[in-house]
């Protein structure tokens, strides 16, 4: 490995070593399949074996490094099956998160998302794929944070690490304005608040952006379950209407109506 990687001094070495290696894997500096050789990597990073080994353990936990044997560790290489599964998981999590986030979006959230989209446009015109990947992550994480579902956000963070590896493959196949435009469309649909429209647009966004594995991804998108989680206000309104109808019916039935039998407890 000839790329120069250095760890900042006067910090917790295991954490900073982890951060440096994680970034190098996600941005492609350490490409898929690269063998991790502790001796040379320790020398290159300027750290001892102990923090390096802890960082490697953390990266294995994230799924970014895989152990082929007791003596060989490599940067993960995503198979077609891996990519399909990651698409499916991401579409489910983001559908849930965005449907729940829609009624919670405030002006400050929209201003932040608009700014990210503007920066995406600039990065796309400049051909800065590394910056595009950072902004893509920022956009989707910002929307996920709005949903106020911490466990969903945690699952999304865990899976998105691997999905960013996929974005490194997709990046070169994107047009100069594809990134900004597709995120603008997605944001507009989420702002609209229609659960079914959000589900369809998430699938469009996750599966059909970019030309890599295009035919397979179209097939995966067609097979992806369409999820429409209940709208709280809609459920409440429906419940109120049903209650009102029942009350009206009870009022018109008169006092001679026989009360419904009570269900016996079991």
mmCIF file of C-alpha atoms in Angstrom:
data_model
loop_
_atom_site.group_PDB
_atom_site.id
_atom_site.type_symbol
_atom_site.label_atom_id
_atom_site.label_comp_id
_atom_site.label_asym_id
_atom_site.label_seq_id
_atom_site.Cartn_x
_atom_site.Cartn_y
_atom_site.Cartn_z
ATOM 1 C CA UNK A 1 0.000 0.000 0.000
ATOM 2 C CA UNK A 2 1.569 3.300 -1.107
ATOM 3 C CA UNK A 3 -1.132 5.748 0.070
ATOM 4 C CA UNK A 4 0.025 7.763 3.058
ATOM 5 C CA UNK A 5 -2.276 7.391 6.067
ATOM 6 C CA UNK A 6 -1.407 9.177 9.298
ATOM 7 C CA UNK A 7 -3.110 9.203 12.703
ATOM 8 C CA UNK A 8 -3.323 12.534 14.612
ATOM 9 C CA UNK A 9 -1.252 12.551 17.780
ATOM 10 C CA UNK A 10 -2.433 13.292 21.344
ATOM 11 C CA UNK A 11 -5.712 11.438 20.889
ATOM 12 C CA UNK A 12 -6.989 8.003 21.839
ATOM 13 C CA UNK A 13 -4.997 5.944 19.359
ATOM 14 C CA UNK A 14 -7.419 3.053 18.947
ATOM 15 C CA UNK A 15 -10.313 5.427 18.142
ATOM 16 C CA UNK A 16 -8.322 7.633 15.774
ATOM 17 C CA UNK A 17 -6.781 4.592 14.079
ATOM 18 C CA UNK A 18 -10.284 3.200 13.607
ATOM 19 C CA UNK A 19 -11.508 6.518 12.165
ATOM 20 C CA UNK A 20 -8.595 6.760 9.709
ATOM 21 C CA UNK A 21 -8.997 3.181 8.475
ATOM 22 C CA UNK A 22 -12.788 3.423 8.297
ATOM 23 C CA UNK A 23 -12.578 6.560 6.171
ATOM 24 C CA UNK A 24 -9.943 4.966 3.947
ATOM 25 C CA UNK A 25 -12.196 1.951 3.330
ATOM 26 C CA UNK A 26 -15.336 3.996 2.703
ATOM 27 C CA UNK A 27 -13.703 6.432 0.284
ATOM 28 C CA UNK A 28 -11.920 3.651 -1.598
ATOM 29 C CA UNK A 29 -8.374 4.451 -0.512
ATOM 30 C CA UNK A 30 -8.265 0.894 0.812
ATOM 31 C CA UNK A 31 -10.100 -0.888 -1.975
ATOM 32 C CA UNK A 32 -12.266 -4.011 -1.586
ATOM 33 C CA UNK A 33 -10.157 -7.134 -1.232
ATOM 34 C CA UNK A 34 -7.091 -5.299 0.088
ATOM 35 C CA UNK A 35 -5.174 -7.492 2.519
ATOM 36 C CA UNK A 36 -4.548 -5.963 5.945
ATOM 37 C CA UNK A 37 -0.933 -6.550 6.954
ATOM 38 C CA UNK A 38 -0.484 -5.397 10.536
ATOM 39 C CA UNK A 39 3.257 -4.839 10.399
ATOM 40 C CA UNK A 40 3.285 -2.580 7.359
ATOM 41 C CA UNK A 41 0.049 -0.819 8.329
ATOM 42 C CA UNK A 42 1.325 -0.152 11.848
ATOM 43 C CA UNK A 43 4.464 1.395 10.396
ATOM 44 C CA UNK A 44 2.509 3.436 7.850
ATOM 45 C CA UNK A 45 0.067 4.794 10.427
ATOM 46 C CA UNK A 46 2.753 5.439 13.030
ATOM 47 C CA UNK A 47 0.985 3.480 15.769
ATOM 48 C CA UNK A 48 1.792 0.348 17.758
ATOM 49 C CA UNK A 49 0.141 -3.029 17.189
ATOM 50 C CA UNK A 50 -2.223 -2.748 20.199
ATOM 51 C CA UNK A 51 -4.381 0.200 18.991
ATOM 52 C CA UNK A 52 -4.198 -1.121 15.431
ATOM 53 C CA UNK A 53 -5.560 -4.516 16.495
ATOM 54 C CA UNK A 54 -8.389 -2.879 18.439
ATOM 55 C CA UNK A 55 -9.257 -0.771 15.393
ATOM 56 C CA UNK A 56 -9.226 -3.879 13.196
ATOM 57 C CA UNK A 57 -11.563 -5.631 15.635
ATOM 58 C CA UNK A 58 -13.990 -2.692 15.466
ATOM 59 C CA UNK A 59 -13.891 -2.699 11.659
ATOM 60 C CA UNK A 60 -14.650 -6.424 11.636
ATOM 61 C CA UNK A 61 -17.628 -5.699 13.877
ATOM 62 C CA UNK A 62 -18.821 -3.092 11.350
ATOM 63 C CA UNK A 63 -18.490 -5.623 8.538
ATOM 64 C CA UNK A 64 -15.855 -3.542 6.736
ATOM 65 C CA UNK A 65 -13.103 -6.102 7.326
ATOM 66 C CA UNK A 66 -13.520 -9.863 7.003
ATOM 67 C CA UNK A 67 -11.306 -12.605 8.360
ATOM 68 C CA UNK A 68 -10.491 -15.224 5.748
ATOM 69 C CA UNK A 69 -8.328 -17.205 8.159
ATOM 70 C CA UNK A 70 -6.512 -16.694 11.436
ATOM 71 C CA UNK A 71 -3.684 -15.024 9.496
ATOM 72 C CA UNK A 72 -5.534 -13.185 6.726
ATOM 73 C CA UNK A 73 -7.888 -10.207 6.986
ATOM 74 C CA UNK A 74 -9.155 -8.232 3.998
ATOM 75 C CA UNK A 75 -11.378 -5.278 3.188
ATOM 76 C CA UNK A 76 -14.853 -6.686 2.507
ATOM 77 C CA UNK A 77 -15.877 -7.334 -1.092
ATOM 78 C CA UNK A 78 -19.626 -7.053 -1.606
ATOM 79 C CA UNK A 79 -21.199 -9.822 -3.652
ATOM 80 C CA UNK A 80 -24.308 -9.299 -5.776
ATOM 81 C CA UNK A 81 -26.306 -11.064 -3.046
ATOM 82 C CA UNK A 82 -24.873 -8.659 -0.446
ATOM 83 C CA UNK A 83 -25.852 -5.677 -2.578
ATOM 84 C CA UNK A 84 -29.414 -6.953 -3.009
ATOM 85 C CA UNK A 85 -29.819 -7.491 0.726
ATOM 86 C CA UNK A 86 -28.424 -4.048 1.529
ATOM 87 C CA UNK A 87 -30.865 -2.437 -0.919
ATOM 88 C CA UNK A 88 -33.768 -4.301 0.658
ATOM 89 C CA UNK A 89 -32.796 -3.364 4.224
ATOM 90 C CA UNK A 90 -32.170 0.259 3.334
ATOM 91 C CA UNK A 91 -35.499 0.611 1.519
ATOM 92 C CA UNK A 92 -37.427 -0.804 4.493
ATOM 93 C CA UNK A 93 -35.649 1.351 7.082
ATOM 94 C CA UNK A 94 -35.860 4.558 5.079
ATOM 95 C CA UNK A 95 -39.509 4.024 4.197
ATOM 96 C CA UNK A 96 -40.365 3.686 7.883
ATOM 97 C CA UNK A 97 -38.123 6.593 8.919
ATOM 98 C CA UNK A 98 -39.348 9.015 6.258
ATOM 99 C CA UNK A 99 -43.022 8.223 6.679
ATOM 100 C CA UNK A 100 -42.674 8.918 10.392
ATOM 101 C CA UNK A 101 -40.501 11.994 9.789
ATOM 102 C CA UNK A 102 -42.878 13.666 7.312
ATOM 103 C CA UNK A 103 -45.257 15.305 9.843
ATOM 104 C CA UNK A 104 -42.298 16.264 12.079
ATOM 105 C CA UNK A 105 -40.337 18.261 9.489
ATOM 106 C CA UNK A 106 -39.774 21.857 10.565
ATOM 107 C CA UNK A 107 -38.391 24.893 8.758
ATOM 108 C CA UNK A 108 -34.943 24.350 10.265
ATOM 109 C CA UNK A 109 -34.848 20.756 9.009
ATOM 110 C CA UNK A 110 -35.885 21.820 5.521
ATOM 111 C CA UNK A 111 -33.305 24.611 5.463
ATOM 112 C CA UNK A 112 -30.557 22.139 6.395
ATOM 113 C CA UNK A 113 -31.677 19.629 3.763
ATOM 114 C CA UNK A 114 -31.952 22.341 1.103
ATOM 115 C CA UNK A 115 -28.378 23.405 1.889
ATOM 116 C CA UNK A 116 -27.122 19.829 1.550
ATOM 117 C CA UNK A 117 -28.845 19.509 -1.845
ATOM 118 C CA UNK A 118 -27.255 22.780 -3.012
ATOM 119 C CA UNK A 119 -23.826 21.509 -1.986
ATOM 120 C CA UNK A 120 -24.536 18.209 -3.770
ATOM 121 C CA UNK A 121 -25.169 20.123 -6.971
ATOM 122 C CA UNK A 122 -21.841 21.947 -6.636
ATOM 123 C CA UNK A 123 -19.967 18.725 -5.834
ATOM 124 C CA UNK A 124 -21.572 16.960 -8.807
ATOM 125 C CA UNK A 125 -20.545 19.723 -11.196
ATOM 126 C CA UNK A 126 -17.010 19.539 -9.799
ATOM 127 C CA UNK A 127 -16.955 15.746 -10.129
ATOM 128 C CA UNK A 128 -16.027 15.423 -6.439
ATOM 129 C CA UNK A 129 -17.285 11.891 -5.752
ATOM 130 C CA UNK A 130 -15.849 11.798 -2.235
ATOM 131 C CA UNK A 131 -17.766 14.937 -1.272
ATOM 132 C CA UNK A 132 -20.903 13.595 -2.949
ATOM 133 C CA UNK A 133 -20.737 10.456 -0.780
ATOM 134 C CA UNK A 134 -20.356 12.578 2.365
ATOM 135 C CA UNK A 135 -23.324 14.761 1.426
ATOM 136 C CA UNK A 136 -25.478 11.765 0.515
ATOM 137 C CA UNK A 137 -24.845 10.327 3.967
ATOM 138 C CA UNK A 138 -25.586 13.703 5.591
ATOM 139 C CA UNK A 139 -28.885 14.093 3.720
ATOM 140 C CA UNK A 140 -30.295 10.683 4.602
ATOM 141 C CA UNK A 141 -29.051 10.763 8.172
ATOM 142 C CA UNK A 142 -30.651 14.191 8.693
ATOM 143 C CA UNK A 143 -34.003 12.842 7.505
ATOM 144 C CA UNK A 144 -33.627 9.749 9.687
ATOM 145 C CA UNK A 145 -32.886 11.889 12.752
ATOM 146 C CA UNK A 146 -36.189 13.705 12.322
ATOM 147 C CA UNK A 147 -38.241 10.513 12.702
ATOM 148 C CA UNK A 148 -37.542 10.234 16.467
ATOM 149 C CA UNK A 149 -37.126 6.446 16.264
ATOM 150 C CA UNK A 150 -33.703 5.856 17.857
ATOM 151 C CA UNK A 151 -33.573 2.119 17.182
ATOM 152 C CA UNK A 152 -34.412 2.609 13.523
ATOM 153 C CA UNK A 153 -31.705 5.280 13.299
ATOM 154 C CA UNK A 154 -29.182 2.926 14.914
ATOM 155 C CA UNK A 155 -30.007 0.132 12.460
ATOM 156 C CA UNK A 156 -29.776 2.574 9.558
ATOM 157 C CA UNK A 157 -26.345 3.805 10.699
ATOM 158 C CA UNK A 158 -25.053 0.248 10.986
ATOM 159 C CA UNK A 159 -26.238 -0.752 7.519
ATOM 160 C CA UNK A 160 -25.357 2.501 5.786
ATOM 161 C CA UNK A 161 -21.674 1.920 6.468
ATOM 162 C CA UNK A 162 -21.754 -0.968 3.990
ATOM 163 C CA UNK A 163 -24.087 0.855 1.623
ATOM 164 C CA UNK A 164 -21.471 3.597 1.265
ATOM 165 C CA UNK A 165 -19.146 0.984 -0.195
ATOM 166 C CA UNK A 166 -21.814 0.366 -2.811
ATOM 167 C CA UNK A 167 -22.046 4.105 -3.512
ATOM 168 C CA UNK A 168 -18.341 4.060 -4.424
ATOM 169 C CA UNK A 169 -19.275 1.638 -7.230
ATOM 170 C CA UNK A 170 -22.324 3.646 -8.344
ATOM 171 C CA UNK A 171 -20.646 7.063 -8.257
ATOM 172 C CA UNK A 172 -18.942 6.997 -11.677
ATOM 173 C CA UNK A 173 -22.237 6.044 -13.387
ATOM 174 C CA UNK A 174 -24.116 9.116 -12.151
ATOM 175 C CA UNK A 175 -24.725 12.177 -14.304
ATOM 176 C CA UNK A 176 -23.546 15.578 -13.146
ATOM 177 C CA UNK A 177 -26.957 16.562 -11.759
ATOM 178 C CA UNK A 178 -28.429 13.175 -10.892
ATOM 179 C CA UNK A 179 -27.477 13.332 -7.222
ATOM 180 C CA UNK A 180 -28.929 16.751 -6.422
ATOM 181 C CA UNK A 181 -32.046 16.259 -8.546
ATOM 182 C CA UNK A 182 -32.969 12.849 -7.140
ATOM 183 C CA UNK A 183 -32.567 14.071 -3.576
ATOM 184 C CA UNK A 184 -34.739 17.107 -4.341
ATOM 185 C CA UNK A 185 -37.485 14.841 -5.679
ATOM 186 C CA UNK A 186 -37.260 12.597 -2.616
ATOM 187 C CA UNK A 187 -37.423 15.547 -0.213
ATOM 188 C CA UNK A 188 -40.460 16.998 -2.012
ATOM 189 C CA UNK A 189 -42.291 13.664 -1.750
ATOM 190 C CA UNK A 190 -41.475 13.321 1.960
ATOM 191 C CA UNK A 191 -42.688 16.890 2.550
ATOM 192 C CA UNK A 192 -45.963 15.942 0.843
ATOM 193 C CA UNK A 193 -46.561 13.343 3.558
ATOM 194 C CA UNK A 194 -48.305 10.695 1.441
ATOM 195 C CA UNK A 195 -47.163 7.364 2.869
ATOM 196 C CA UNK A 196 -47.640 5.378 -0.328
ATOM 197 C CA UNK A 197 -45.852 7.986 -2.425
ATOM 198 C CA UNK A 198 -42.958 7.978 0.057
ATOM 199 C CA UNK A 199 -42.696 4.185 -0.170
ATOM 200 C CA UNK A 200 -42.554 4.267 -3.966
ATOM 201 C CA UNK A 201 -40.078 7.150 -4.093
ATOM 202 C CA UNK A 202 -37.728 5.519 -1.574
ATOM 203 C CA UNK A 203 -37.643 2.393 -3.746
ATOM 204 C CA UNK A 204 -37.004 4.541 -6.834
ATOM 205 C CA UNK A 205 -34.231 6.404 -5.031
ATOM 206 C CA UNK A 206 -32.529 3.388 -3.470
ATOM 207 C CA UNK A 207 -32.724 0.959 -6.379
ATOM 208 C CA UNK A 208 -32.782 2.929 -9.603
ATOM 209 C CA UNK A 209 -30.133 5.666 -9.262
ATOM 210 C CA UNK A 210 -26.971 4.918 -11.232
ATOM 211 C CA UNK A 211 -26.229 2.399 -13.954
ATOM 212 C CA UNK A 212 -24.329 -0.335 -12.093
ATOM 213 C CA UNK A 213 -26.263 -3.654 -12.023
ATOM 214 C CA UNK A 214 -29.159 -1.749 -13.585
ATOM 215 C CA UNK A 215 -31.125 -4.764 -14.848
ATOM 216 C CA UNK A 216 -30.789 -6.672 -11.580
ATOM 217 C CA UNK A 217 -31.721 -3.648 -9.517
ATOM 218 C CA UNK A 218 -34.880 -3.061 -11.572
ATOM 219 C CA UNK A 219 -35.898 -6.647 -10.828
ATOM 220 C CA UNK A 220 -35.115 -6.192 -7.137
ATOM 221 C CA UNK A 221 -37.131 -2.975 -7.046
ATOM 222 C CA UNK A 222 -40.169 -4.706 -8.562
ATOM 223 C CA UNK A 223 -39.958 -7.420 -5.882
ATOM 224 C CA UNK A 224 -39.440 -5.001 -2.972
ATOM 225 C CA UNK A 225 -42.394 -5.027 -0.533
ATOM 226 C CA UNK A 226 -44.364 -1.775 -0.590
ATOM 227 C CA UNK A 227 -44.732 -0.569 2.991
ATOM 228 C CA UNK A 228 -47.361 1.859 4.196
ATOM 229 C CA UNK A 229 -47.128 2.356 7.920
ATOM 230 C CA UNK A 230 -50.266 3.766 9.595
ATOM 231 C CA UNK A 231 -50.574 7.527 9.670
ATOM 232 C CA UNK A 232 -51.257 8.532 13.271
ATOM 233 C CA UNK A 233 -53.543 11.405 12.385
ATOM 234 C CA UNK A 234 -55.395 9.284 9.831
ATOM 235 C CA UNK A 235 -55.926 6.504 12.341
ATOM 236 C CA UNK A 236 -57.119 8.979 14.942
ATOM 237 C CA UNK A 237 -59.512 10.622 12.498
ATOM 238 C CA UNK A 238 -60.829 7.258 11.382
ATOM 239 C CA UNK A 239 -61.302 6.226 14.976
ATOM 240 C CA UNK A 240 -63.132 9.438 15.775
ATOM 241 C CA UNK A 241 -65.396 9.038 12.759
ATOM 242 C CA UNK A 242 -66.199 5.455 13.703
ATOM 243 C CA UNK A 243 -66.923 6.472 17.259
ATOM 244 C CA UNK A 244 -69.152 9.275 16.046
ATOM 245 C CA UNK A 245 -71.068 6.925 13.774
ATOM 246 C CA UNK A 246 -71.510 4.440 16.573
ATOM 247 C CA UNK A 247 -72.740 7.170 18.912
ATOM 248 C CA UNK A 248 -75.181 8.400 16.305
ATOM 249 C CA UNK A 249 -76.459 4.903 15.764
ATOM 250 C CA UNK A 250 -76.860 4.369 19.482
ATOM 251 C CA UNK A 251 -78.763 7.633 19.845
ATOM 252 C CA UNK A 252 -81.221 6.763 17.107
ATOM 253 C CA UNK A 253 -81.807 3.214 18.255
ATOM 254 C CA UNK A 254 -83.748 4.248 21.312
ATOM 255 C CA UNK A 255 -83.743 3.063 24.909
ATOM 256 C CA UNK A 256 -85.312 -0.322 24.088
ATOM 257 C CA UNK A 257 -82.167 -1.578 22.326
ATOM 258 C CA UNK A 258 -80.723 -4.695 23.864
ATOM 259 C CA UNK A 259 -77.114 -4.096 24.970
ATOM 260 C CA UNK A 260 -74.477 -6.129 23.206
ATOM 261 C CA UNK A 261 -73.252 -9.116 25.195
ATOM 262 C CA UNK A 262 -69.955 -8.622 26.984
ATOM 263 C CA UNK A 263 -67.070 -10.823 25.954
ATOM 264 C CA UNK A 264 -66.187 -13.251 28.715
ATOM 265 C CA UNK A 265 -62.630 -13.102 29.990
ATOM 266 C CA UNK A 266 -60.555 -16.177 29.450
#
